CSV table of C-alpha atoms in Angstrom, one decimal:
chain,number,residue,atom,x,y,z
A,1371,MET,CA,-2.4,6.6,0.1
A,1372,GLN,CA,0.4,6.9,2.3
A,1373,LEU,CA,2.9,4.4,2.1
A,1374,THR,CA,5.3,3.8,4.4
A,1375,VAL,CA,8.4,1.6,3.6
A,1376,ARG,CA,11.4,0.4,6.0
A,1377,THR,CA,14.7,-0.2,4.2
A,1378,ILE,CA,17.1,-1.7,6.0
A,1379,CYS,CA,20.3,-1.5,4.7
A,1380,ILE,CA,24.0,-3.5,6.5
A,1381,SER,CA,26.6,-1.9,4.7
A,1382,ILE,CA,30.3,-3.0,4.7
A,1383,ILE,CA,32.6,0.1,4.7
A,1384,ASN,CA,36.0,-0.2,4.3
A,1385,THR,CA,37.8,2.6,6.0
A,1386,ASP,CA,41.5,2.4,6.7
A,1387,GLY,CA,41.5,-1.0,6.0
A,1388,ALA,CA,39.4,-2.4,8.3
A,1389,VAL,CA,35.8,-3.9,7.6
A,1390,GLN,CA,32.9,-2.4,10.1
A,1391,GLY,CA,29.2,-3.5,9.4
A,1392,VAL,CA,27.1,-0.5,10.2
A,1393,THR,CA,23.1,-1.7,9.7
A,1394,CYS,CA,20.6,1.5,9.0
A,1395,LEU,CA,17.2,1.6,9.5
A,1396,ILE,CA,15.2,4.5,7.3
A,1397,TRP,CA,11.5,5.2,7.3
A,1398,VAL,CA,10.1,7.2,4.6
A,1399,LYS,CA,7.0,8.3,4.2
A,1400,VAL,CA,5.4,8.9,1.1
A,1401,ASP,CA,2.2,10.8,0.7
A,1402,PHE,CA,1.3,10.9,-3.5
A,1403,HIS,CA,-2.0,13.1,-3.2
A,1404,SER,CA,-0.3,15.8,-1.3
A,1405,GLY,CA,1.1,18.7,-3.4
A,1406,GLU,CA,4.2,18.4,-2.1
A,1407,PRO,CA,6.9,17.0,-4.8
A,1408,VAL,CA,7.9,13.5,-3.9
A,1409,TYR,CA,11.5,14.0,-4.5
A,1410,GLN,CA,11.0,16.4,-1.9
A,1411,GLN,CA,9.3,14.4,0.6
A,1412,ILE,CA,12.0,11.8,0.7
A,1413,ALA,CA,14.6,14.5,1.2
A,1414,GLN,CA,13.0,16.1,3.7
A,1415,SER,CA,12.5,12.7,5.1
A,1416,MET,CA,16.0,11.6,5.5
A,1417,LYS,CA,16.8,15.3,6.5
A,1418,GLY,CA,15.6,14.8,9.3
A,1419,ASP,CA,16.4,11.3,10.6
A,1420,ILE,CA,20.1,12.8,9.9
A,1421,ILE,CA,19.9,15.9,11.7
A,1422,SER,CA,17.7,14.3,14.6
A,1423,GLY,CA,21.8,11.9,14.7
A,1424,LYS,CA,19.0,8.3,13.6
A,1425,LEU,CA,21.4,8.5,10.0
A,1426,SER,CA,24.9,9.0,11.4
A,1427,ARG,CA,28.2,10.2,9.7
A,1428,ASP,CA,29.3,7.0,6.7
A,1429,GLU,CA,26.3,5.2,7.7
A,1430,LEU,CA,25.4,3.2,4.2
A,1431,ILE,CA,22.0,4.6,2.8
A,1432,PRO,CA,19.7,2.4,0.3
A,1433,SER,CA,20.4,2.5,-3.3
A,1434,ILE,CA,18.6,5.0,-5.3
A,1435,ARG,CA,16.8,1.6,-7.0
A,1436,GLU,CA,16.4,-0.1,-4.0
A,1437,LEU,CA,14.6,2.9,-2.5
A,1438,ALA,CA,12.5,3.5,-5.7
A,1439,ARG,CA,11.5,-0.4,-5.5
A,1440,ASP,CA,10.6,0.0,-2.1
A,1441,LEU,CA,8.4,3.3,-2.3
A,1442,LYS,CA,7.0,2.0,-6.2
A,1443,ILE,CA,8.3,4.9,-7.8
A,1444,ASN,CA,10.9,5.7,-10.7
A,1445,PRO,CA,14.1,5.6,-9.9
A,1446,ASN,CA,14.8,9.8,-11.1
A,1447,THR,CA,12.3,10.9,-9.1
A,1448,VAL,CA,14.6,9.1,-6.3
A,1449,ALA,CA,17.9,10.3,-7.8
A,1450,ARG,CA,16.3,13.5,-7.4
A,1451,ALA,CA,15.8,13.7,-3.9
A,1452,TYR,CA,19.5,12.6,-3.4
A,1453,ARG,CA,21.3,15.3,-5.4
A,1454,GLU,CA,19.6,17.2,-3.1
A,1455,LEU,CA,20.7,15.9,-0.7
A,1456,GLU,CA,23.8,15.7,-2.2
A,1457,ASN,CA,24.0,19.2,-3.0
A,1458,GLU,CA,22.8,20.7,0.2
A,1459,GLY,CA,25.9,18.9,2.3
A,1460,TYR,CA,23.5,15.9,3.9
A,1461,ILE,CA,25.0,13.3,2.0
A,1462,TYR,CA,27.8,11.9,-0.5
A,1463,SER,CA,28.4,9.6,-3.2
A,1464,ARG,CA,31.2,7.0,-3.8
A,1465,PRO,CA,30.9,6.1,-7.3
A,1466,GLY,CA,30.3,2.1,-7.3
A,1467,VAL,CA,29.5,1.7,-4.1
A,1468,GLY,CA,26.2,4.0,-3.0
A,1469,TYR,CA,25.4,6.9,-1.1
A,1470,PHE,CA,26.8,8.1,2.4
A,1471,ILE,CA,25.3,10.1,4.8
A,1472,LYS,CA,28.4,13.3,5.0
A,1473,ASP,CA,30.0,13.9,8.1
A,1474,SER,CA,28.9,17.2,9.7
A,1475,ASP,CA,29.8,18.9,12.9
A,1476,LYS,CA,26.8,19.7,15.6
A,1477,LYS,CA,27.0,23.6,14.6
A,1478,THR,CA,26.0,22.8,11.1
A,1479,MET,CA,23.3,20.4,11.8
A,1480,GLU,CA,21.6,22.8,14.2
A,1481,GLU,CA,22.2,25.6,11.5
A,1482,LYS,CA,20.4,23.0,8.6
A,1483,ALA,CA,17.7,22.3,12.1
A,1484,LEU,CA,17.2,25.5,12.1
A,1485,GLU,CA,16.8,26.0,8.2
A,1486,ILE,CA,14.1,23.3,8.2
A,1487,LEU,CA,12.8,25.1,11.3
A,1488,ALA,CA,12.8,28.5,9.9
A,1489,LYS,CA,10.9,27.2,6.9
A,1490,GLU,CA,7.8,25.3,9.2
A,1491,MET,CA,7.6,28.1,11.2
A,1492,ALA,CA,6.8,30.0,8.0
A,1493,GLY,CA,4.0,28.5,7.7
A,1494,ILE,CA,2.8,28.4,11.5
A,1495,VAL,CA,3.0,32.0,11.7
A,1496,ASP,CA,1.0,32.2,8.2
A,1497,ILE,CA,-1.8,30.1,10.2
A,1498,ALA,CA,-2.0,32.5,13.2
A,1499,ARG,CA,-2.3,35.3,10.7
A,1500,ASN,CA,-4.6,34.1,8.5
A,1501,TYR,CA,-6.4,33.4,12.3
A,1502,GLN,CA,-5.8,37.2,13.2
A,1503,VAL,CA,-4.6,36.0,16.1
A,1504,SER,CA,-2.1,39.2,17.6
A,1505,ARG,CA,1.1,39.3,18.0
A,1506,GLN,CA,1.3,39.0,21.5
A,1507,LYS,CA,-1.3,36.1,22.0
A,1508,PHE,CA,1.2,34.4,19.5
A,1509,THR,CA,4.2,35.2,21.3
A,1510,GLU,CA,2.6,33.9,24.2
A,1511,LEU,CA,1.7,30.7,22.6
A,1512,VAL,CA,5.0,30.2,21.7
A,1513,MET,CA,6.8,30.4,24.7
A,1514,GLN,CA,4.0,28.4,26.4
A,1515,SER,CA,5.0,25.8,24.3
A,1516,ILE,CA,8.4,26.2,24.5
A,1517,ASN,CA,8.0,25.8,28.4
A,1518,SER,CA,6.1,23.0,27.7
A,1519,ALA,CA,8.9,20.9,25.9
A,1520,TYR,CA,12.0,22.4,27.2
A,1521,GLY,CA,10.5,22.7,30.8
A,1522,GLY,CA,11.3,27.0,32.6
A,1523,ASP,CA,8.1,29.0,32.6
A,1524,GLU,CA,8.9,32.3,30.9
B,1318,MET,CA,16.5,10.5,-24.7
B,1319,HIS,CA,12.9,11.7,-26.1
B,1320,ALA,CA,10.8,8.1,-26.7
B,1321,VAL,CA,8.1,10.3,-28.0
B,1322,GLN,CA,7.7,13.6,-29.8
B,1323,ILE,CA,5.2,16.0,-31.0
B,1324,LYS,CA,5.1,19.1,-33.3
B,1325,GLU,CA,2.6,21.4,-34.7
B,1326,LEU,CA,0.1,18.6,-33.9
B,1327,CYS,CA,-3.1,19.2,-35.8
B,1328,LYS,CA,-6.8,16.4,-36.7
B,1329,SER,CA,-9.8,17.3,-37.6
B,1330,TYR,CA,-13.0,15.0,-37.7
B,1331,LYS,CA,-15.2,14.5,-40.9
B,1332,ASN,CA,-19.4,16.4,-39.0
B,1333,SER,CA,-17.6,17.3,-36.4
B,1334,SER,CA,-16.5,20.2,-34.6
B,1335,PHE,CA,-13.5,18.2,-33.2
B,1336,THR,CA,-10.1,19.5,-33.5
B,1337,LEU,CA,-7.7,18.2,-31.6
B,1338,GLN,CA,-4.3,20.5,-31.3
B,1339,ILE,CA,-1.1,19.2,-29.9
B,1340,ASN,CA,1.5,22.1,-30.1
B,1341,ASP,CA,4.9,20.3,-28.6
B,1342,LEU,CA,5.1,17.8,-26.5
B,1343,SER,CA,8.0,15.5,-25.6
B,1344,LEU,CA,8.1,12.3,-23.4
B,1345,GLU,CA,11.2,11.1,-22.4
B,1346,ALA,CA,12.2,7.1,-23.5
B,1347,GLY,CA,12.2,4.9,-19.6
B,1348,SER,CA,9.1,7.3,-18.0
B,1349,ILE,CA,5.4,6.8,-17.6
B,1350,PHE,CA,3.4,9.1,-18.3
B,1351,GLY,CA,-0.2,9.9,-18.0
B,1352,LEU,CA,-2.6,11.3,-19.9
B,1353,LEU,CA,-5.8,13.0,-18.2
B,1354,GLY,CA,-8.8,14.8,-19.9
B,1355,SER,CA,-12.7,14.5,-19.7
B,1356,ASN,CA,-14.4,12.5,-21.7
B,1357,GLY,CA,-14.4,13.7,-25.8
B,1358,ALA,CA,-11.0,15.3,-25.1
B,1359,GLY,CA,-9.1,13.7,-27.1
B,1360,LYS,CA,-7.5,11.4,-24.9
B,1361,THR,CA,-7.5,8.5,-27.4
B,1362,SER,CA,-8.1,10.1,-30.4
B,1363,LEU,CA,-4.3,11.5,-29.5
B,1364,LEU,CA,-3.4,7.4,-28.9
B,1365,LYS,CA,-4.3,6.9,-32.1
B,1366,LEU,CA,-2.8,8.9,-34.3
B,1367,LEU,CA,0.7,7.6,-32.4
B,1368,MET,CA,-0.2,4.0,-33.5
B,1369,ASP,CA,-1.5,5.3,-37.1
B,1370,ILE,CA,-4.8,4.3,-36.5
B,1371,VAL,CA,-6.0,7.9,-37.9
B,1372,ARG,CA,-3.1,10.6,-39.3
B,1373,PRO,CA,-3.5,13.9,-38.9
B,1374,ASP,CA,-3.6,17.0,-41.1
B,1375,ARG,CA,-0.6,18.5,-40.5
B,1376,GLY,CA,2.1,18.3,-37.9
B,1377,TYR,CA,5.0,16.3,-36.5
B,1378,ILE,CA,4.6,13.1,-34.9
B,1379,GLU,CA,8.3,10.6,-33.7
B,1380,ILE,CA,7.9,7.2,-32.1
B,1381,LEU,CA,11.3,5.5,-31.3
B,1382,GLY,CA,12.6,7.7,-33.7
B,1383,HIS,CA,10.1,7.0,-36.3
B,1384,ARG,CA,6.7,8.8,-37.8
B,1385,PRO,CA,4.0,6.9,-37.2
B,1386,SER,CA,3.2,5.4,-40.5
B,1387,GLU,CA,6.7,3.1,-40.8
B,1388,ARG,CA,4.3,0.0,-39.1
B,1389,GLU,CA,7.5,-2.3,-40.3
B,1390,LYS,CA,10.1,-0.5,-38.0
B,1391,LEU,CA,7.4,-0.2,-35.1
B,1392,GLN,CA,5.7,-3.2,-35.4
B,1393,ALA,CA,7.8,-4.7,-32.6
B,1394,LYS,CA,8.7,-1.9,-30.6
B,1395,ILE,CA,5.3,-0.4,-29.4
B,1396,SER,CA,2.6,-2.9,-27.7
B,1397,TYR,CA,-1.2,-1.0,-27.6
B,1398,MET,CA,-4.2,-1.7,-25.5
B,1399,PRO,CA,-7.0,0.2,-27.1
B,1400,GLU,CA,-10.2,1.9,-25.7
B,1401,ASN,CA,-12.0,-0.9,-27.2
B,1402,LYS,CA,-11.0,-4.4,-25.6
B,1403,ASN,CA,-13.7,-6.5,-27.5
B,1404,LEU,CA,-11.9,-10.0,-28.9
B,1405,TYR,CA,-12.9,-12.5,-30.6
B,1406,HIS,CA,-16.2,-13.3,-28.6
B,1407,ASN,CA,-16.5,-16.8,-30.0
B,1408,MET,CA,-13.0,-18.0,-28.9
B,1409,THR,CA,-12.5,-19.5,-25.2
B,1410,VAL,CA,-9.3,-17.2,-23.6
B,1411,LYS,CA,-6.7,-19.9,-23.7
B,1412,LYS,CA,-8.1,-20.5,-27.5
B,1413,MET,CA,-7.5,-16.4,-27.8
B,1414,LEU,CA,-3.5,-17.1,-25.6
B,1415,ASP,CA,-2.8,-19.7,-27.6
B,1416,TYR,CA,-4.0,-17.7,-31.3
B,1417,ALA,CA,-2.0,-14.7,-30.1
B,1418,SER,CA,1.1,-16.9,-28.7
B,1419,ALA,CA,1.0,-18.2,-32.8
B,1420,ILE,CA,0.8,-14.5,-34.5
B,1421,ILE,CA,2.0,-11.7,-32.3
B,1422,PRO,CA,5.3,-10.8,-32.8
B,1423,GLY,CA,7.4,-10.7,-29.9
B,1424,TRP,CA,5.6,-12.9,-27.8
B,1425,ASP,CA,7.4,-14.3,-24.5
B,1426,ASN,CA,5.8,-17.4,-23.5
B,1427,ASP,CA,7.3,-16.9,-19.6
B,1428,LYS,CA,5.8,-13.8,-19.3
B,1429,ALA,CA,3.1,-14.9,-20.8
B,1430,LEU,CA,2.7,-17.6,-18.4
B,1431,GLU,CA,3.2,-15.1,-15.1
B,1432,LEU,CA,1.1,-12.9,-16.3
B,1433,LYS,CA,-2.0,-15.4,-16.5
B,1434,ASN,CA,-0.9,-15.8,-12.4
B,1435,ILE,CA,-1.7,-12.3,-12.1
B,1436,PHE,CA,-4.6,-12.3,-14.1
B,1437,PRO,CA,-6.1,-15.4,-13.1
B,1438,LEU,CA,-8.6,-15.8,-16.0
B,1439,GLU,CA,-10.3,-19.2,-16.8
B,1440,GLY,CA,-9.1,-20.5,-20.0
B,1441,LYS,CA,-12.7,-23.0,-20.4
B,1442,LYS,CA,-14.8,-19.5,-20.8
B,1443,ARG,CA,-15.7,-17.5,-23.6
B,1444,ILE,CA,-15.1,-14.9,-24.6
B,1445,SER,CA,-18.5,-13.0,-25.2
B,1446,THR,CA,-19.6,-14.2,-21.6
B,1447,LEU,CA,-16.3,-12.2,-19.9
B,1448,SER,CA,-17.0,-9.1,-17.8
B,1449,TYR,CA,-15.3,-6.1,-18.9
B,1450,GLY,CA,-12.9,-5.8,-16.4
B,1451,GLU,CA,-12.4,-9.1,-17.3
B,1452,LYS,CA,-11.6,-8.4,-20.7
B,1453,THR,CA,-9.5,-5.9,-20.1
B,1454,GLN,CA,-7.2,-8.3,-18.1
B,1455,LEU,CA,-7.0,-11.2,-21.0
B,1456,TYR,CA,-5.7,-7.5,-23.0
B,1457,ALA,CA,-3.3,-7.1,-20.0
B,1458,ILE,CA,-1.9,-10.0,-21.0
B,1459,LEU,CA,-1.8,-9.9,-24.6
B,1460,THR,CA,-0.2,-6.3,-24.4
B,1461,PHE,CA,2.5,-7.4,-21.3
B,1462,ALA,CA,3.3,-10.9,-23.3
B,1463,ARG,CA,5.2,-9.3,-25.7
B,1464,SER,CA,8.1,-8.1,-25.2
B,1465,ALA,CA,8.0,-4.0,-26.3
B,1466,ASP,CA,10.1,-0.5,-25.9
B,1467,LEU,CA,6.9,1.5,-25.8
B,1468,PHE,CA,3.4,0.5,-24.5
B,1469,ILE,CA,0.2,3.0,-25.1
B,1470,LEU,CA,-2.3,2.0,-22.5
B,1471,ASP,CA,-6.0,3.5,-23.8
B,1472,GLU,CA,-7.1,3.3,-20.0
B,1473,PRO,CA,-6.0,0.2,-18.8
B,1474,THR,CA,-7.4,0.0,-15.4
B,1475,ARG,CA,-11.7,0.9,-16.5
B,1476,GLY,CA,-13.8,-2.0,-15.0
B,1477,LEU,CA,-11.1,-3.4,-13.0
B,1478,ASP,CA,-11.5,-3.9,-9.1
B,1479,PRO,CA,-9.2,-2.3,-6.5
B,1480,ILE,CA,-6.8,-5.3,-6.0
B,1481,MET,CA,-6.8,-6.1,-10.1
B,1482,GLN,CA,-6.0,-2.1,-10.6
B,1483,GLU,CA,-2.8,-1.9,-8.2
B,1484,GLN,CA,-2.0,-5.4,-10.3
B,1485,MET,CA,-1.9,-3.7,-13.5
B,1486,LEU,CA,-0.5,-0.2,-11.8
B,1487,GLN,CA,2.5,-2.2,-10.4
B,1488,LEU,CA,2.9,-4.3,-14.2
B,1489,ILE,CA,3.5,-0.7,-15.6
B,1490,LYS,CA,5.7,0.3,-13.5
B,1491,GLU,CA,7.7,-2.4,-13.3
B,1492,GLU,CA,8.4,-2.3,-17.5
B,1493,SER,CA,9.3,1.3,-16.5
B,1494,TRP,CA,12.5,-0.1,-13.9
B,1495,GLN,CA,13.2,-2.0,-16.8
B,1496,GLY,CA,13.7,1.5,-19.1
B,1497,LYS,CA,10.2,0.8,-20.8
B,1498,THR,CA,7.9,3.7,-21.9
B,1499,ILE,CA,4.2,3.9,-20.9
B,1500,ILE,CA,2.4,6.0,-21.9
B,1501,PHE,CA,-1.5,5.4,-20.5
B,1502,SER,CA,-4.7,7.7,-20.2
B,1503,SER,CA,-7.1,7.1,-17.5
B,1504,HIS,CA,-9.7,9.2,-15.7
B,1505,GLN,CA,-8.5,8.2,-12.0
B,1506,LEU,CA,-7.2,10.9,-11.2
B,1507,GLY,CA,-5.7,9.7,-7.8
B,1508,GLU,CA,-3.5,6.3,-10.4
B,1509,ILE,CA,-2.3,9.1,-12.3
B,1510,GLU,CA,-1.3,10.9,-9.5
B,1511,GLU,CA,0.8,7.3,-7.6
B,1512,SER,CA,2.5,6.1,-10.9
B,1513,VAL,CA,2.6,9.0,-13.8
B,1514,ASP,CA,6.3,10.6,-13.7
B,1515,SER,CA,4.9,13.4,-16.1
B,1516,LEU,CA,1.2,13.8,-17.6
B,1517,ALA,CA,-0.7,16.3,-20.2
B,1518,MET,CA,-4.3,17.5,-19.7
B,1519,LEU,CA,-6.3,17.4,-22.7
B,1520,ARG,CA,-9.1,20.0,-22.8
B,1521,LYS,CA,-11.4,20.2,-25.7
B,1522,GLY,CA,-8.6,18.6,-28.0
B,1523,HIS,CA,-6.3,21.4,-26.7
B,1524,MET,CA,-3.3,20.6,-24.2
B,1525,VAL,CA,-3.7,22.8,-21.1
B,1526,LEU,CA,-1.2,21.5,-19.2
B,1527,ASN,CA,1.9,19.3,-19.4
B,1528,GLY,CA,4.9,18.4,-17.2
B,1529,ASN,CA,6.3,16.4,-14.8
B,1530,LEU,CA,4.8,15.5,-11.8
B,1531,ASP,CA,7.0,17.4,-9.1
B,1532,ASP,CA,7.5,19.7,-11.3
B,1533,LEU,CA,3.8,20.7,-11.9
B,1534,LYS,CA,3.1,20.3,-8.0
B,1535,SER,CA,6.1,22.4,-7.3
B,1536,GLU,CA,5.9,25.1,-9.7
B,1537,LEU,CA,1.8,25.3,-9.1
B,1538,PHE,CA,0.2,26.8,-6.7
B,1539,LEU,CA,-3.0,27.8,-5.0
B,1540,LEU,CA,-4.8,31.1,-3.7
B,1541,LYS,CA,-7.3,31.1,-1.7
B,1542,LEU,CA,-9.8,34.7,-1.2
B,1543,GLU,CA,-12.3,36.2,-0.8
B,1544,LYS,CA,-14.0,37.6,-4.5
B,1545,SER,CA,-14.4,41.1,-2.8
B,1546,LYS,CA,-10.6,41.7,-2.2
B,1547,ILE,CA,-9.2,40.3,-6.0
B,1548,SER,CA,-9.3,43.3,-6.4
B,1549,ALA,CA,-7.1,44.7,-4.2
B,1550,ILE,CA,-3.8,43.0,-6.2
B,1551,PRO,CA,-2.2,43.9,-9.4
B,1552,PRO,CA,-3.0,41.4,-11.9
B,1553,SER,CA,0.9,41.9,-13.0
B,1554,THR,CA,1.5,39.7,-10.1
B,1555,LEU,CA,0.2,37.0,-10.8
B,1556,ASP,CA,0.9,34.7,-13.3
B,1557,ILE,CA,-2.5,33.0,-13.0
B,1558,ILE,CA,-3.9,29.3,-14.9
B,1559,ALA,CA,-7.3,29.5,-13.6
B,1560,THR,CA,-9.1,30.2,-11.3
B,1561,HIS,CA,-13.0,29.7,-9.8
B,1562,HIS,CA,-15.5,31.4,-7.9
B,1563,GLN,CA,-17.8,29.6,-5.0
B,1564,HIS,CA,-20.1,31.9,-2.7
B,1565,LYS,CA,-17.8,34.6,-1.5
B,1566,GLN,CA,-14.7,32.9,-2.2
B,1567,SER,CA,-12.5,32.7,-4.8
B,1568,LEU,CA,-9.8,29.7,-5.8
B,1569,ILE,CA,-6.7,30.7,-8.2
B,1570,LEU,CA,-4.4,28.0,-9.7
B,1571,CYS,CA,-1.6,30.2,-9.7
B,1572,GLN,CA,2.2,29.7,-11.9
B,1573,GLY,CA,5.2,30.3,-9.3
B,1574,GLY,CA,8.1,28.5,-6.9
B,1575,MET,CA,7.9,28.6,-3.6
B,1576,GLU,CA,9.6,32.5,-3.4
B,1577,ALA,CA,7.5,33.9,-5.7
B,1578,ARG,CA,4.7,32.5,-3.0
B,1579,GLN,CA,6.6,33.9,-0.1
B,1580,LYS,CA,6.8,37.2,-1.9
B,1581,LEU,CA,3.1,37.4,-2.5
B,1582,GLN,CA,2.3,36.3,0.8
B,1583,ALA,CA,4.7,39.2,2.5
B,1584,ASP,CA,3.0,41.6,0.4
B,1585,PHE,CA,-0.3,41.1,0.6
B,1586,ALA,CA,-1.4,39.6,3.8
B,1587,PHE,CA,-4.7,38.5,3.3
B,1588,LEU,CA,-3.7,36.3,1.0
B,1589,ASN,CA,-3.6,32.6,1.6
B,1590,THR,CA,-1.4,30.3,-0.8
B,1591,GLU,CA,-1.2,26.1,-0.8
B,1592,ASN,CA,-0.2,23.6,-2.3
B,1593,VAL,CA,-2.1,21.5,-5.3
B,1594,ASN,CA,-2.3,17.7,-5.5
B,1595,ILE,CA,-3.8,16.6,-9.2
B,1596,LYS,CA,-7.5,16.5,-8.6
B,1597,ASP,CA,-7.0,20.9,-7.4
B,1598,ILE,CA,-5.0,21.1,-10.5
B,1599,PHE,CA,-7.4,18.9,-12.9
B,1600,LEU,CA,-10.7,20.2,-11.5
B,1601,LEU,CA,-9.8,24.1,-11.8
B,1602,LEU,CA,-8.4,23.6,-15.2
B,1603,MET,CA,-11.3,21.3,-16.4
B,1604,GLU,CA,-13.8,23.9,-15.3
B,1605,ASN,CA,-12.3,27.0,-16.8
B,1606,GLY,CA,-9.3,28.7,-17.8
B,1607,GLY,CA,-6.7,27.1,-19.4
B,1608,GLU,CA,-6.1,27.7,-23.6
B,1609,GLU,CA,-9.5,28.8,-24.9
B,1610,GLU,CA,-10.2,27.3,-28.5
């Protein structure tokens, strides 16, 4: 079963005495029957939203309990996902307030994006190798995909 | 903190070759624990040992800081739904619930009312005329209307239709959000995968696997390869849990994290590794492999 959850949270952040209201929209999809651990699915989904800029700095994300309730899972699983996100520098916590998206410069974001892409690519390369596609044909295919997405014909 | 701890537990039965043996099992308080296994694997026996309905030949069990035999201390803390959900045949549903509210310690009338809305049974109906699923629903009201710290449920969704099954799982999750510990056995691999934090698989009285669900998924993987190529992999490079051969293909359940997997694929180009879900793990372990008795 797949579960898609939309969590809207409105945060009031006090920066330099000013009160700001930020609305963040989070979609987390969990497939319980996939071989991928649920906490990793949550972390992965949020990383994607942060890197692509859907979630931006200092936005308050749902609390562990809120997200656990929405996804109908144990709070420990969400806590584990948040711990991973915190350790890898995607979010930070303010005790008693909640978890927020960490400020990252463009270069760091690109590095993180490349890290995720490298993992995804490894899987695709494995498939190509299992299908016995030659290095040259595979490179051509990759270039074709790049050209159709980014433009250009080299 | 552990809600349940089991060490070197052994239970055999007269006139039966079946022996239940659990060497080491701990369940964290506030978690949902799933017990899986084929018929006769020992799930009900284990739950009965926890409830002190049967006593072990040897071994150590601790529940909520007490031994199972300390019934008077545990009675108010544990709520149990047995495998056999037969109740007083001649009573009506209403009479049964009235009776339960008078005699069951820790009965919560508000909660019972909520539960009656979730499991809407006709009060006038005699228990003898209820279907298996309806008896389970009645038992669910009796089990969850008590304030307990630990819920031990023997196949709580058996016989329920998909909607009621979902309600039951929701109920289990809600109890766990409030810090309660839940132990439940099931044959439904899907519901176990959707609801538990940790699980154990029993096979012929032995525990062949146990752990946190996410950890198991991170640490186990499936290797698919042509049978003829198995000999090309030195046995020492694999930590094999179970193997299954079909036609020309071999499926091997291995232990090892992402790094081990990547190294394996780099070293042996013909290998294909895949993530595993509970169904994959269960089928491979129950068919063969695992701890031999």
